[in-house]
């Protein structure tokens, strides 16, 4: 079989540290691929006025699969101040390359598995009524619609007159009619049937592929009757094609409260954009947080796999690096699953599970230490040692 080509985009800060570790693990698991480097991130904003250069977009167009580390983004004034002097005042605007990538390739399906590894000191534990604690085994995959909803970007402070006029056609607008224009901001929550259907179908397909017994549609249709209503209706329609998988419904607020009640009972959870953002962070917090949180952004043609964390500038200069490479390695496993290399993915996940269970090699986050150069004296492993331990178990 011809080798695959994968576009590797380390990006900024710790992205440059964790991505090469993930490649070492992939190789140790016997996965062979050609890797081509894609420029992305802050350096390219500074030097070219574009954090996602066209040549990187073309690489993704050609090879379809991307492994991405993390990028740094900064506020508008900092972005302008750091732009190369030669480019200043020439109309360059900073756009987040990851948001641009999601929009350009319509990477509308975001998957964030939140799976507890037994023995991880960061796992959620629950008090038993009779005394003592228990550690539920959590295995949730959050499916987040990645391109629309409240994050579609259609928003105004002081909406133009014709927009206000349009709002006035809605009887509920009466309450805001007399608010002075500058005192008012509006963000539109846009939900389409097509995108709702795609994310819900992807959620049920995933449940079937990985043996989850339920898919929970987590919205708020009792209040957001139109948008959450439409999303939920599409989810329920899709559910009819999957009779073997239970379709549950929860409201996002109640779901957050129930997190600490029975997180182990949920399987796949599917949400619109912002609720998925919230639910995925919340579940990730129960199973180890940013050092463990992996994700996939999947479109019809292109798919990009990345840890949830950012570039952690606080730690980028520490040598050796202290950060946990597991989130990046698990993201690489998601890539393997996506391209049908599930056996290799399972092997890597089993190796991670073995290292975590053994508890001998732990990065600073797993020891609940404040990050800094002194974590090694306190028993923390460095990034490379963690990857080596995983490779050792392979
Ligand atoms: P961050 O995720 O980079 O770091 C927050 C904190 O989480 C770190 O200081 C560290 O304590 C911990 N952490 C993160 N990754 C870790 C790992 N692998 N192992 C152990 N601990 C880890 O978020 P922050 O500090 O809010 O943002 C830093 C930069 O990253 C910003 O410029 C931000 O815009 C960008 N960012 C980029 C993302 C992306 O590339 N998708 C996502 C989130 C933030
Ligand atoms: Mg988030």
Short mmCIF file of C-alpha atoms and ligand atoms in Angstrom, two decimals:
data_model
loop_
_atom_site.label_atom_id
_atom_site.label_comp_id
_atom_site.label_asym_id
_atom_site.label_seq_id
_atom_site.Cartn_x
_atom_site.Cartn_y
_atom_site.Cartn_z
CA UNK A 1 0.00 0.00 0.00
CA UNK A 2 1.26 3.47 -0.84
CA UNK A 3 2.43 5.45 2.15
CA UNK A 4 0.23 8.26 3.31
CA UNK A 5 1.42 11.81 3.40
CA UNK A 6 0.53 13.74 6.49
CA UNK A 7 0.86 17.47 6.89
CA UNK A 8 2.51 18.24 10.23
CA UNK A 9 1.91 21.70 11.60
CA UNK A 10 3.69 22.11 14.94
CA UNK A 11 2.82 25.80 15.19
CA UNK A 12 4.03 27.75 18.21
CA UNK A 13 5.30 27.19 21.72
CA UNK A 14 4.75 23.70 23.08
CA UNK A 15 3.18 22.65 19.77
CA UNK A 16 6.78 22.41 18.56
CA UNK A 17 7.61 20.14 21.50
CA UNK A 18 4.67 17.74 21.63
CA UNK A 19 4.19 17.10 17.91
CA UNK A 20 7.62 15.51 17.32
CA UNK A 21 7.02 13.29 20.38
CA UNK A 22 3.76 12.09 18.86
CA UNK A 23 5.58 11.27 15.61
CA UNK A 24 8.11 9.18 17.52
CA UNK A 25 5.27 7.24 19.13
CA UNK A 26 3.54 6.72 15.77
CA UNK A 27 6.75 5.35 14.34
CA UNK A 28 7.30 3.05 17.30
CA UNK A 29 3.79 1.70 16.78
CA UNK A 30 4.75 0.75 13.25
CA UNK A 31 2.84 3.49 11.46
CA UNK A 32 4.68 4.56 8.36
CA UNK A 33 3.95 7.80 6.59
CA UNK A 34 5.63 10.62 4.76
CA UNK A 35 5.42 13.82 6.72
CA UNK A 36 5.47 17.23 5.11
CA UNK A 37 5.89 20.30 7.25
CA UNK A 38 3.26 23.03 7.13
CA UNK A 39 4.03 26.56 8.33
CA UNK A 40 1.44 27.96 10.71
CA UNK A 41 1.30 30.35 13.63
CA UNK A 42 2.59 33.56 15.09
CA UNK A 43 5.99 33.64 13.32
CA UNK A 44 4.19 33.74 9.98
CA UNK A 45 1.88 36.48 11.12
CA UNK A 46 4.96 38.52 12.03
CA UNK A 47 6.94 37.81 8.88
CA UNK A 48 4.18 37.47 6.26
CA UNK A 49 1.06 39.00 7.77
CA UNK A 50 -0.67 35.61 7.55
CA UNK A 51 -0.68 32.97 10.30
CA UNK A 52 -1.96 30.36 7.82
CA UNK A 53 0.08 30.83 4.64
CA UNK A 54 -1.51 29.79 1.36
CA UNK A 55 1.21 27.13 0.85
CA UNK A 56 -0.01 25.35 4.00
CA UNK A 57 -3.62 25.50 2.80
CA UNK A 58 -2.43 23.92 -0.46
CA UNK A 59 -0.60 21.14 1.37
CA UNK A 60 -3.79 20.31 3.26
CA UNK A 61 -5.81 20.47 0.04
CA UNK A 62 -3.43 17.99 -1.51
CA UNK A 63 -2.83 15.55 1.34
CA UNK A 64 -6.14 15.86 3.26
CA UNK A 65 -4.78 14.89 6.68
CA UNK A 66 -3.17 17.29 9.13
CA UNK A 67 -1.58 16.87 12.53
CA UNK A 68 -1.50 20.17 14.32
CA UNK A 69 0.24 21.22 17.54
CA UNK A 70 -0.91 24.58 18.81
CA UNK A 71 -0.69 28.24 17.94
CA UNK A 72 -0.27 31.46 19.85
CA UNK A 73 -2.70 34.25 19.23
CA UNK A 74 -2.64 37.68 20.82
CA UNK A 75 -4.89 40.70 21.15
CA UNK A 76 -5.45 43.07 18.26
CA UNK A 77 -2.99 45.75 19.46
CA UNK A 78 -0.25 43.21 20.23
CA UNK A 79 -0.75 41.62 16.83
CA UNK A 80 -0.31 44.97 15.12
CA UNK A 81 2.68 45.91 17.27
CA UNK A 82 4.55 42.68 16.52
CA UNK A 83 3.93 42.66 12.76
CA UNK A 84 7.16 43.10 10.79
CA UNK A 85 7.87 46.83 10.20
CA UNK A 86 7.87 46.27 6.44
CA UNK A 87 4.25 45.08 6.61
CA UNK A 88 2.85 47.61 9.06
CA UNK A 89 0.10 49.89 7.80
CA UNK A 90 -0.47 47.73 4.70
CA UNK A 91 -3.88 46.48 5.72
CA UNK A 92 -2.94 43.14 7.28
CA UNK A 93 -5.40 41.82 9.86
CA UNK A 94 -4.69 38.92 12.19
CA UNK A 95 -7.02 35.95 11.90
CA UNK A 96 -6.72 32.84 14.04
CA UNK A 97 -5.26 30.20 11.69
CA UNK A 98 -7.19 27.38 13.33
CA UNK A 99 -10.51 29.18 12.93
CA UNK A 100 -9.55 30.04 9.34
CA UNK A 101 -8.65 26.40 8.70
CA UNK A 102 -11.98 25.17 10.10
CA UNK A 103 -13.90 27.64 7.96
CA UNK A 104 -11.86 27.21 4.78
CA UNK A 105 -12.16 23.42 4.75
CA UNK A 106 -15.57 23.35 6.45
CA UNK A 107 -14.22 21.16 9.25
CA UNK A 108 -17.66 21.11 10.78
CA UNK A 109 -17.37 18.01 12.93
CA UNK A 110 -15.33 18.35 16.08
CA UNK A 111 -14.81 15.22 18.16
CA UNK A 112 -13.38 15.37 21.66
CA UNK A 113 -13.12 12.01 23.42
CA UNK A 114 -12.89 12.25 27.22
CA UNK A 115 -11.75 8.88 28.53
CA UNK A 116 -10.37 8.27 31.98
CA UNK A 117 -7.21 6.22 32.30
CA UNK A 118 -7.39 4.21 35.53
CA UNK A 119 -4.70 5.34 37.95
CA UNK A 120 -4.50 8.90 36.66
CA UNK A 121 -4.33 11.08 39.80
CA UNK A 122 -6.29 13.74 37.89
CA UNK A 123 -9.36 11.53 37.47
CA UNK A 124 -12.62 12.65 38.99
CA UNK A 125 -13.51 10.84 42.22
CA UNK A 126 -16.85 10.78 44.00
CA UNK A 127 -17.70 10.37 47.67
CA UNK A 128 -19.69 7.28 48.55
CA UNK A 129 -22.62 7.90 50.88
CA UNK A 130 -21.33 5.11 53.12
CA UNK A 131 -17.88 6.68 53.25
CA UNK A 132 -14.81 6.40 51.08
CA UNK A 133 -14.56 7.36 47.44
CA UNK A 134 -15.06 5.77 44.07
CA UNK A 135 -13.54 6.58 40.71
CA UNK A 136 -16.06 6.17 37.90
CA UNK A 137 -14.75 5.01 34.55
CA UNK A 138 -15.64 7.81 32.18
CA UNK A 139 -15.77 7.21 28.45
CA UNK A 140 -17.49 10.07 26.69
CA UNK A 141 -17.03 11.46 23.19
CA UNK A 142 -18.32 14.97 22.73
CA UNK A 143 -19.37 15.88 19.19
CA UNK A 144 -19.38 19.61 18.71
CA UNK A 145 -20.74 21.36 15.62
CA UNK A 146 -17.69 23.40 14.70
CA UNK A 147 -18.74 26.09 12.25
CA UNK A 148 -22.05 27.72 13.11
CA UNK A 149 -24.32 28.36 16.10
CA UNK A 150 -23.38 31.20 18.38
CA UNK A 151 -19.82 31.19 17.01
CA UNK A 152 -20.84 31.87 13.42
CA UNK A 153 -19.42 35.36 13.85
CA UNK A 154 -22.53 37.27 12.81
CA UNK A 155 -22.60 39.91 15.52
CA UNK A 156 -22.75 43.63 16.10
CA UNK A 157 -22.34 46.26 18.72
CA UNK A 158 -24.76 48.94 17.60
CA UNK A 159 -26.38 46.96 14.76
CA UNK A 160 -27.02 48.94 11.56
CA UNK A 161 -30.39 50.56 11.20
CA UNK A 162 -31.79 48.03 8.70
CA UNK A 163 -30.80 45.17 11.00
CA UNK A 164 -32.55 46.85 13.93
CA UNK A 165 -35.58 47.33 11.72
CA UNK A 166 -35.59 43.63 10.95
CA UNK A 167 -35.40 42.81 14.67
CA UNK A 168 -38.39 45.04 15.26
CA UNK A 169 -40.49 42.62 13.25
CA UNK A 170 -40.14 40.22 16.21
CA UNK A 171 -42.50 40.92 19.05
CA UNK A 172 -39.93 40.07 21.71
CA UNK A 173 -37.74 42.89 20.43
CA UNK A 174 -40.10 45.35 22.10
CA UNK A 175 -38.14 44.95 25.34
CA UNK A 176 -34.97 46.29 23.64
CA UNK A 177 -36.50 48.80 21.27
CA UNK A 178 -35.53 51.83 23.30
CA UNK A 179 -31.99 50.77 24.23
CA UNK A 180 -29.57 53.38 22.78
CA UNK A 181 -27.69 51.91 19.79
CA UNK A 182 -24.20 52.04 21.39
CA UNK A 183 -25.54 50.28 24.47
CA UNK A 184 -26.54 47.17 22.62
CA UNK A 185 -24.67 44.13 21.23
CA UNK A 186 -26.20 41.19 19.39
CA UNK A 187 -24.68 37.82 18.43
CA UNK A 188 -26.76 35.68 16.16
CA UNK A 189 -27.17 31.97 16.86
CA UNK A 190 -27.43 30.36 13.44
CA UNK A 191 -28.33 26.69 13.15
CA UNK A 192 -28.88 24.96 9.84
CA UNK A 193 -30.59 21.64 9.28
CA UNK A 194 -27.82 20.40 7.02
CA UNK A 195 -25.03 21.00 9.55
CA UNK A 196 -27.16 19.66 12.41
CA UNK A 197 -27.86 16.52 10.46
CA UNK A 198 -24.17 16.07 9.62
CA UNK A 199 -22.96 16.38 13.21
CA UNK A 200 -25.74 14.16 14.58
CA UNK A 201 -25.14 11.52 11.92
CA UNK A 202 -21.41 11.62 12.66
CA UNK A 203 -22.19 11.15 16.36
CA UNK A 204 -24.39 8.09 15.76
CA UNK A 205 -21.90 6.60 13.28
CA UNK A 206 -19.14 6.99 15.87
CA UNK A 207 -21.34 5.40 18.54
CA UNK A 208 -21.88 2.43 16.24
CA UNK A 209 -18.22 2.15 15.24
CA UNK A 210 -16.90 2.29 18.80
CA UNK A 211 -19.74 0.47 20.55
CA UNK A 212 -21.27 3.29 22.60
CA UNK A 213 -24.77 2.43 23.80
CA UNK A 214 -26.20 5.95 23.76
CA UNK A 215 -26.06 9.30 22.03
CA UNK A 216 -27.20 12.27 24.11
CA UNK A 217 -28.42 15.39 22.33
CA UNK A 218 -27.41 18.14 24.73
CA UNK A 219 -29.12 21.44 23.93
CA UNK A 220 -31.74 23.73 25.46
CA UNK A 221 -34.85 23.37 23.29
CA UNK A 222 -37.24 24.37 26.06
CA UNK A 223 -35.85 27.93 25.89
CA UNK A 224 -34.01 28.18 22.56
CA UNK A 225 -37.07 26.79 20.87
CA UNK A 226 -36.05 27.62 17.32
CA UNK A 227 -32.31 26.88 17.19
CA UNK A 228 -31.97 24.13 19.80
CA UNK A 229 -35.41 22.94 18.71
CA UNK A 230 -34.26 22.46 15.12
CA UNK A 231 -30.98 20.82 16.17
CA UNK A 232 -32.76 18.41 18.51
CA UNK A 233 -35.39 17.55 15.92
CA UNK A 234 -32.69 16.70 13.38
CA UNK A 235 -30.87 14.59 15.98
CA UNK A 236 -34.01 12.64 16.76
CA UNK A 237 -34.69 12.09 13.07
CA UNK A 238 -31.16 10.75 12.58
CA UNK A 239 -31.59 8.50 15.65
CA UNK A 240 -34.33 6.56 13.84
CA UNK A 241 -31.68 5.07 11.56
CA UNK A 242 -29.81 3.67 14.59
CA UNK A 243 -32.34 1.56 16.48
CA UNK A 244 -29.64 -0.18 18.51
CA UNK A 245 -28.37 3.06 20.04
CA UNK A 246 -30.39 4.86 22.69
CA UNK A 247 -31.08 8.52 21.97
CA UNK A 248 -31.19 10.64 25.12
CA UNK A 249 -31.81 14.34 25.51
CA UNK A 250 -30.42 16.63 28.17
CA UNK A 251 -30.30 20.37 28.67
CA UNK A 252 -26.81 21.86 28.76
CA UNK A 253 -27.25 23.47 32.18
CA UNK A 254 -28.58 20.30 33.81
CA UNK A 255 -25.91 18.28 32.04
CA UNK A 256 -23.20 20.39 33.67
CA UNK A 257 -24.77 19.78 37.06
CA UNK A 258 -25.03 16.05 36.40
CA UNK A 259 -21.36 15.87 35.45
CA UNK A 260 -20.42 15.02 38.98
CA UNK A 261 -23.43 12.78 39.50
CA UNK A 262 -23.17 10.11 36.85
CA UNK A 263 -20.60 10.98 34.17
CA UNK A 264 -19.92 7.29 33.58
CA UNK A 265 -23.43 6.76 32.21
CA UNK A 266 -22.94 8.92 29.15
CA UNK A 267 -21.51 7.76 25.84
CA UNK A 268 -21.56 10.06 22.85
CA UNK A 269 -22.82 13.60 23.47
CA UNK A 270 -23.76 15.82 20.54
CA UNK A 271 -24.15 19.60 20.75
CA UNK A 272 -24.19 22.78 18.75
CA UNK A 273 -21.03 24.87 18.74
CA UNK A 274 -20.93 26.74 22.04
CA UNK A 275 -22.62 24.04 24.10
CA UNK A 276 -20.17 21.53 22.66
CA UNK A 277 -17.30 23.83 23.60
CA UNK A 278 -18.59 23.95 27.16
CA UNK A 279 -19.49 20.28 27.49
CA UNK A 280 -16.17 19.09 26.05
CA UNK A 281 -14.10 21.23 28.41
CA UNK A 282 -16.23 20.13 31.33
CA UNK A 283 -15.88 16.43 30.57
CA UNK A 284 -12.16 16.84 29.80
CA UNK A 285 -11.75 18.28 33.29
CA UNK A 286 -12.99 14.99 34.76
CA UNK A 287 -10.40 12.87 32.97
CA UNK A 288 -7.13 14.74 33.29
CA UNK A 289 -7.62 18.16 31.73
CA UNK A 290 -5.46 19.76 29.07
CA UNK A 291 -2.61 17.27 29.25
CA UNK A 292 -5.05 14.56 28.11
CA UNK A 293 -7.60 16.39 25.95
CA UNK A 294 -7.40 15.42 22.28
CA UNK A 295 -9.57 16.45 19.38
CA UNK A 296 -10.38 16.01 15.72
CA UNK A 297 -11.76 18.54 13.24
CA UNK A 298 -13.32 16.65 10.37
CA UNK A 299 -14.72 17.92 7.10
CA UNK A 300 -15.90 16.15 3.99
CA UNK A 301 -12.40 16.10 2.50
CA UNK A 302 -9.88 17.32 5.03
CA UNK A 303 -9.36 16.33 8.65
CA UNK A 304 -7.05 17.94 11.20
CA UNK A 305 -6.14 16.41 14.54
CA UNK A 306 -4.92 18.51 17.46
CA UNK A 307 -4.68 18.60 21.23
CA UNK A 308 -7.17 20.96 22.85
CA UNK A 309 -4.48 22.92 24.64
CA UNK A 310 -2.77 26.00 23.29
CA UNK A 311 0.89 26.90 22.96
CA UNK A 312 1.42 27.37 26.75
CA UNK A 313 3.90 30.26 26.32
CA UNK A 314 4.69 30.08 30.05
CA UNK A 315 6.49 26.81 29.46
CA UNK A 316 7.78 27.05 25.91
CA UNK A 317 11.30 28.04 26.94
CA UNK A 318 11.77 25.40 29.64
CA UNK A 319 14.43 22.86 28.69
CA UNK A 320 13.82 20.04 29.00
CA UNK A 321 10.14 20.61 28.47
CA UNK A 322 7.75 19.80 31.29
CA UNK A 323 4.48 19.51 29.38
CA UNK A 324 2.45 16.38 28.94
CA UNK A 325 2.59 14.98 25.37
CA UNK A 326 -0.38 12.61 25.91
CA UNK A 327 -3.02 15.03 24.53
CA UNK A 328 -1.01 15.28 21.30
CA UNK A 329 -0.36 11.53 21.17
CA UNK A 330 -4.07 10.79 21.68
CA UNK A 331 -4.84 13.25 18.87
CA UNK A 332 -2.49 11.24 16.65
CA UNK A 333 -4.46 8.12 17.68
CA UNK A 334 -7.63 9.84 16.49
CA UNK A 335 -5.88 10.37 13.17
CA UNK A 336 -5.06 6.66 13.02
CA UNK A 337 -8.71 5.79 13.76
CA UNK A 338 -9.83 8.18 11.02
CA UNK A 339 -7.65 6.56 8.37
CA UNK A 340 -8.56 3.04 9.42
CA UNK A 341 -5.41 2.20 11.42
CA UNK A 342 -7.44 1.38 14.52
CA UNK A 343 -5.17 -1.47 15.64
CA UNK A 344 -2.16 0.81 15.89
CA UNK A 345 -4.28 3.40 17.63
CA UNK A 346 -5.49 0.82 20.14
CA UNK A 347 -1.92 -0.30 20.79
CA UNK A 348 -0.80 3.24 21.53
CA UNK A 349 -3.78 3.87 23.81
CA UNK A 350 -3.05 0.62 25.65
CA UNK A 351 0.57 1.74 26.08
CA UNK A 352 -0.57 5.09 27.50
CA UNK A 353 -2.98 3.28 29.82
CA UNK A 354 -0.15 1.03 31.03
CA UNK A 355 2.16 3.97 31.77
CA UNK A 356 -0.58 5.85 33.60
CA UNK A 357 -1.64 2.78 35.60
CA UNK A 358 1.93 2.03 36.60
CA UNK A 359 2.31 5.58 37.88
CA UNK A 360 6.12 5.64 37.72
CA UNK A 361 6.40 8.21 34.95
CA UNK A 362 4.23 11.26 35.46
CA UNK A 363 4.48 14.76 34.03
CA UNK A 364 4.08 17.73 36.38
CA UNK A 365 0.36 18.12 35.71
CA UNK A 366 -0.26 14.52 36.80
CA UNK A 367 1.49 15.28 40.08
CA UNK A 368 -0.64 18.41 40.53
CA UNK A 369 2.52 20.53 40.74
CA UNK A 370 2.68 24.18 39.75
CA UNK A 371 4.62 24.28 36.48
CA UNK A 372 8.24 25.43 36.50
CA UNK A 373 11.83 24.27 36.11
CA UNK A 374 11.84 22.73 39.60
CA UNK A 375 9.22 20.06 38.86
CA UNK A 376 11.89 17.48 38.06
CA UNK A 377 13.29 17.66 41.59
CA UNK A 378 9.78 16.92 42.76
CA UNK A 379 9.60 13.74 40.75
CA UNK A 380 8.05 14.88 37.48
CA UNK A 381 9.05 13.31 34.20
CA UNK A 382 9.86 15.53 31.24
CA UNK A 383 8.00 15.46 27.94
CA UNK A 384 10.48 13.15 26.22
CA UNK A 385 10.60 10.76 29.17
CA UNK A 386 6.82 10.43 29.04
CA UNK A 387 6.90 9.66 25.31
CA UNK A 388 9.77 7.21 25.92
CA UNK A 389 7.76 5.45 28.62
CA UNK A 390 4.84 5.05 26.19
CA UNK A 391 7.18 3.77 23.48
CA UNK A 392 8.63 1.37 26.05
CA UNK A 393 5.19 -0.18 26.56
CA UNK A 394 4.71 -0.64 22.83
P1 LIG B 1 -2.88 26.87 27.02
O1 LIG B 1 -3.71 25.69 26.73
O2 LIG B 1 -1.76 27.15 26.10
O3 LIG B 1 -2.25 26.73 28.47
C1 LIG B 1 -2.96 26.90 29.68
C2 LIG B 1 -2.28 26.13 30.79
O4 LIG B 1 -2.65 24.77 30.70
C3 LIG B 1 -0.77 26.11 30.71
O5 LIG B 1 -0.20 27.22 31.28
C4 LIG B 1 -0.48 24.83 31.46
O6 LIG B 1 -0.58 25.07 32.83
C5 LIG B 1 -1.60 23.93 31.04
N1 LIG B 1 -1.24 23.09 29.89
C6 LIG B 1 -1.51 23.30 28.58
N2 LIG B 1 -1.07 22.31 27.84
C7 LIG B 1 -0.49 21.43 28.67
C8 LIG B 1 0.16 20.17 28.50
N3 LIG B 1 0.30 19.60 27.29
N4 LIG B 1 0.65 19.55 29.59
C9 LIG B 1 0.52 20.09 30.80
N5 LIG B 1 -0.09 21.25 31.04
C10 LIG B 1 -0.60 21.92 29.99
O7 LIG B 1 -3.87 28.12 27.11
P2 LIG B 1 -3.57 29.68 27.32
O8 LIG B 1 -2.45 29.88 28.25
O9 LIG B 1 -4.89 30.26 27.61
O10 LIG B 1 -3.15 30.22 25.89
C11 LIG B 1 -1.81 30.28 25.45
C12 LIG B 1 -1.80 30.58 23.96
O11 LIG B 1 -2.35 29.48 23.25
C13 LIG B 1 -2.60 31.81 23.59
O12 LIG B 1 -1.90 32.54 22.63
C14 LIG B 1 -3.88 31.23 23.02
O13 LIG B 1 -4.47 32.07 22.09
C15 LIG B 1 -3.37 29.95 22.39
N6 LIG B 1 -4.36 28.86 22.26
C16 LIG B 1 -4.29 28.11 21.13
C17 LIG B 1 -5.11 27.03 20.96
C18 LIG B 1 -4.92 26.19 19.75
O14 LIG B 1 -3.86 26.22 19.15
N7 LIG B 1 -5.90 25.42 19.35
C19 LIG B 1 -6.12 26.66 21.96
C20 LIG B 1 -6.07 27.46 23.17
C21 LIG B 1 -5.23 28.54 23.28
MG1 LIG B 2 -12.71 25.73 24.50
#
